[in-house]
Short mmCIF file of C-alpha atoms and ligand atoms in Angstrom, two decimals:
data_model
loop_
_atom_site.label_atom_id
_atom_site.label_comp_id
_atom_site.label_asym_id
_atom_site.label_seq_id
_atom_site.Cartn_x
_atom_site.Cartn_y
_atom_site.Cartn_z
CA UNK D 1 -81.94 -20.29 0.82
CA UNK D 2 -79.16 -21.19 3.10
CA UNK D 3 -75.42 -21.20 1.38
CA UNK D 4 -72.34 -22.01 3.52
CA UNK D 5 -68.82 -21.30 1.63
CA UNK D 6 -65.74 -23.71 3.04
CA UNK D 7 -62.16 -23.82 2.38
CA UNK D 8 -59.10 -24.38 4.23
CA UNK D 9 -58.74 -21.72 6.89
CA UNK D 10 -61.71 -19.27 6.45
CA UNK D 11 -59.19 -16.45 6.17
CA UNK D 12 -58.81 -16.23 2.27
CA UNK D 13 -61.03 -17.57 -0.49
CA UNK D 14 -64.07 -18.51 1.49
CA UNK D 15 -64.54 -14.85 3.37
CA UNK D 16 -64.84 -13.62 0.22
CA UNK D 17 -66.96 -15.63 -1.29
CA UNK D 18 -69.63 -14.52 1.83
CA UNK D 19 -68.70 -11.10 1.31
CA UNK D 20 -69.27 -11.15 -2.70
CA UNK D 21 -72.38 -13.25 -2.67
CA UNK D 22 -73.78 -11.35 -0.20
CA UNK D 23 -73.74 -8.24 -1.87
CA UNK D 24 -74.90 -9.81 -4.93
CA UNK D 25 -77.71 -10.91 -2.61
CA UNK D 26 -78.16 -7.54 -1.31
CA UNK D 27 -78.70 -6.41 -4.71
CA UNK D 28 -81.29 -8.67 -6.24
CA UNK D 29 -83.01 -7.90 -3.11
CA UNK D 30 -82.88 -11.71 -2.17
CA UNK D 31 -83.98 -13.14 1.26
CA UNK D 32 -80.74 -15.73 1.20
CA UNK D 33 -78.43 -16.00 4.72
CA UNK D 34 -74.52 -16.80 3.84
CA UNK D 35 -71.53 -17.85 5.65
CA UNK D 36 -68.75 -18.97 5.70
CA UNK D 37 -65.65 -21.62 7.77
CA UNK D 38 -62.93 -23.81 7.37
CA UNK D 39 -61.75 -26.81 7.95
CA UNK D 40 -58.54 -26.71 9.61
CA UNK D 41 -59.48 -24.72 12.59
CA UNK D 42 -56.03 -22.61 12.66
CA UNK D 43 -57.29 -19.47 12.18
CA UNK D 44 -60.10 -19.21 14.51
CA UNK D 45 -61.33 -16.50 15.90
CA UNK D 46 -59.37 -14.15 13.36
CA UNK D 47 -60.06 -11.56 10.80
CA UNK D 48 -60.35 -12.56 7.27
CA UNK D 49 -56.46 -11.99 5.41
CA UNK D 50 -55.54 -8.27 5.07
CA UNK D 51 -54.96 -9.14 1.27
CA UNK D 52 -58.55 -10.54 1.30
CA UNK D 53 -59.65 -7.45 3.11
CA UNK D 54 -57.88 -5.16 0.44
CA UNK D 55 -59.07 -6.73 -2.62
CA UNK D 56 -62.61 -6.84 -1.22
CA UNK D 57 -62.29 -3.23 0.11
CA UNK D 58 -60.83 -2.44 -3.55
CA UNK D 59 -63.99 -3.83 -5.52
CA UNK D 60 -66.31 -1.94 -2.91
CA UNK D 61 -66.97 -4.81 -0.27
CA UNK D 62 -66.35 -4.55 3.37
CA UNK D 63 -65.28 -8.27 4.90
CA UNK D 64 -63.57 -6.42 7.95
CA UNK D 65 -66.31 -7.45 10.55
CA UNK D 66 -66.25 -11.34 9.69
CA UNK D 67 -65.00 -13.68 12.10
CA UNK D 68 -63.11 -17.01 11.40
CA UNK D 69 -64.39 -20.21 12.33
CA UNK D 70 -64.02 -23.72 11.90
CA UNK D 71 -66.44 -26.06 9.68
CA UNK D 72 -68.93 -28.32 11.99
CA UNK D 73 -71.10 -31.45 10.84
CA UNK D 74 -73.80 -29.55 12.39
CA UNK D 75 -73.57 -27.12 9.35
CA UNK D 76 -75.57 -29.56 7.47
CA UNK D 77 -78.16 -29.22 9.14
CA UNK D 78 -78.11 -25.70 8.95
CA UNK D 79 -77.49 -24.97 5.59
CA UNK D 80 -78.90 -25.97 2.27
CA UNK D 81 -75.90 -25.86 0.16
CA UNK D 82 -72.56 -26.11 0.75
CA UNK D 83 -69.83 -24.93 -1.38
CA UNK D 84 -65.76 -26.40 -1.03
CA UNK D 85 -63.53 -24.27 -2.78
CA UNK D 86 -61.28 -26.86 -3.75
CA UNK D 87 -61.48 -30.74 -4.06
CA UNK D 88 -58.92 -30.98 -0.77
CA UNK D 89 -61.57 -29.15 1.55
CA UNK D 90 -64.29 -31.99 0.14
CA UNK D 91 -61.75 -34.18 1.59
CA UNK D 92 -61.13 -32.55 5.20
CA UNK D 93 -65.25 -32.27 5.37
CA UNK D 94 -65.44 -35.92 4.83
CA UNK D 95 -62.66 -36.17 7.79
CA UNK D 96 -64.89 -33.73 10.05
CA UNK D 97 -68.06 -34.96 9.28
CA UNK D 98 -67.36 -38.99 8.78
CA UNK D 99 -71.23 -41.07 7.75
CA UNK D 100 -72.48 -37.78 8.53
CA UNK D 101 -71.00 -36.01 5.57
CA UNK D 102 -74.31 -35.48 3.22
CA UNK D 103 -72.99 -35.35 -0.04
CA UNK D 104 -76.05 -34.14 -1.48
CA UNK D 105 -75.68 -30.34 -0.08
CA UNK D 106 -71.81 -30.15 -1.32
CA UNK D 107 -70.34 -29.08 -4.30
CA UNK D 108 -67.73 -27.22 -5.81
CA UNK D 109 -68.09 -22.99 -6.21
CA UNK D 110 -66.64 -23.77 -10.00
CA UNK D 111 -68.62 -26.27 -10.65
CA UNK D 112 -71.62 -23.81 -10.56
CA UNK D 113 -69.93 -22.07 -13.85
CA UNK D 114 -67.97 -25.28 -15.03
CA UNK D 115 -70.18 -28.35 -14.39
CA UNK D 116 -68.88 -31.64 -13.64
CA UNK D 117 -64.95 -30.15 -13.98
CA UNK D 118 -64.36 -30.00 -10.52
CA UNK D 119 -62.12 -27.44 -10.79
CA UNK D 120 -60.16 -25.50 -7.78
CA UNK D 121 -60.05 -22.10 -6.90
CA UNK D 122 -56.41 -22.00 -5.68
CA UNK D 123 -55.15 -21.51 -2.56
CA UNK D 124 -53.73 -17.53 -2.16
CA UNK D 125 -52.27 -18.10 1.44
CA UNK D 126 -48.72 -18.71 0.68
CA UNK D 127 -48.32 -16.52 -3.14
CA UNK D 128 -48.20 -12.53 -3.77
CA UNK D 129 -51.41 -10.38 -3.66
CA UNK D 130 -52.09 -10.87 -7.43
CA UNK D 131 -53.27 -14.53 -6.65
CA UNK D 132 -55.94 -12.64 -4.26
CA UNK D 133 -57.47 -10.41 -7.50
CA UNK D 134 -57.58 -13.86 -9.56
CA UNK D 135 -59.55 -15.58 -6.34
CA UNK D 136 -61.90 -12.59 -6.26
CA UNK D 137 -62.78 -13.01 -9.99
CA UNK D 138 -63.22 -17.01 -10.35
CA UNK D 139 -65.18 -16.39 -7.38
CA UNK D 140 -67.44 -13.36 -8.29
CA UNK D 141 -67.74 -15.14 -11.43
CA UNK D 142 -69.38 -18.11 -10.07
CA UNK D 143 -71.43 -15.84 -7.38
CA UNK D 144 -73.04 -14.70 -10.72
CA UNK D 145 -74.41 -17.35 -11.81
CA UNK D 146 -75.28 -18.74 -8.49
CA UNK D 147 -77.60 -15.92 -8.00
CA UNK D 148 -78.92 -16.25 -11.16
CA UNK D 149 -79.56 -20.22 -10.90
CA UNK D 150 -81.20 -21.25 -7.78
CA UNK D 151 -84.51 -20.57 -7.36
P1 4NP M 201 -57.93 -20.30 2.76
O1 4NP M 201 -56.31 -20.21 2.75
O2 4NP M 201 -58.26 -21.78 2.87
O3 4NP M 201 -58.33 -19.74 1.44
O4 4NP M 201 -58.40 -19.51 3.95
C1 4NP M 201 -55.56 -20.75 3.79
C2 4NP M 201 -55.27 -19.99 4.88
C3 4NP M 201 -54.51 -20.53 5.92
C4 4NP M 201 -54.06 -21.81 5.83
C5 4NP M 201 -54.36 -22.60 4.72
C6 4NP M 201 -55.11 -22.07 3.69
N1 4NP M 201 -53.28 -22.36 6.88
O5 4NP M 201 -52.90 -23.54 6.79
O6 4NP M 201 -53.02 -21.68 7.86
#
């Protein structure tokens, strides 16, 4: 199993949605590659936030080492699932990836723990570090039950 994670600027939400599912991963001893971009390509090249870093470093992961860079239509063929953090990144894949967007492999992170609701995990990038602990735990929630429900 293949998993990409996208959101805006593959500084925030997304780099730490690699870094939890991966030690989730690590832990049920699971033979799954993750990783993650974004769309808007402004970041690249970077370290993930420092709040994104602290938060992660607080709950015991290390997302120092990962690298920003920007979402590519080739990532469907090199993934088997793709997961948008937020309705507006569906909408800048579609932009990058024009008849070659395959809607099949995308889907919402919440939607994994709220089906159909198409909910958003909201941007942290311009409010205080709390909105960085809430992002960790709607997405550590969902990385639960991802693990638990693909096969
Ligand atoms: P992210 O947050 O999509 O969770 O990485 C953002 C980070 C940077 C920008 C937008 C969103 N930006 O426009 O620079």
């Amino acid at each position: 199993m293949t998993i990409l994670m996208v959101c805006l600027g593959n500084i925030c939400r997304s780099p730490l949605a690699e870094g939890i599912l991966l030690q989730k991963i690590k832990v049920a001893g699971l033979d799954w590659k993750v990783d993650s971009a974004g769309t808007n390509g402004f970041h690249v090249n970077e370290a993930p936030h420092y709040l994104s870093q602290r938060v992660a470093k607080k709950k015991g992961i290390d997302i120092s080492h990962q690298i920003c860079r920007r979402f590519v239509t080739a990532d469907f063929d090199r993934f088997d699932k793709i997961y948008a953090m937020a309705g507006d990144v569906v909408d800048e894949m579609k932009q990058i990836s024009g008849n070659k967007f395959n809607n099949a492999k995308v889907d919402l992170l919440l939607n994994v723990v709220h089906p159909g609701e198409n909910r958003d995990i909201p941007d942290p990038w311009y409010g205080p570090e709390a909105g960085y602990y809430e992002v960790f735990d709607l997405i550590d929630e969902a990385c639960e039950v991802l693990i638990k429900t693909i096969p």
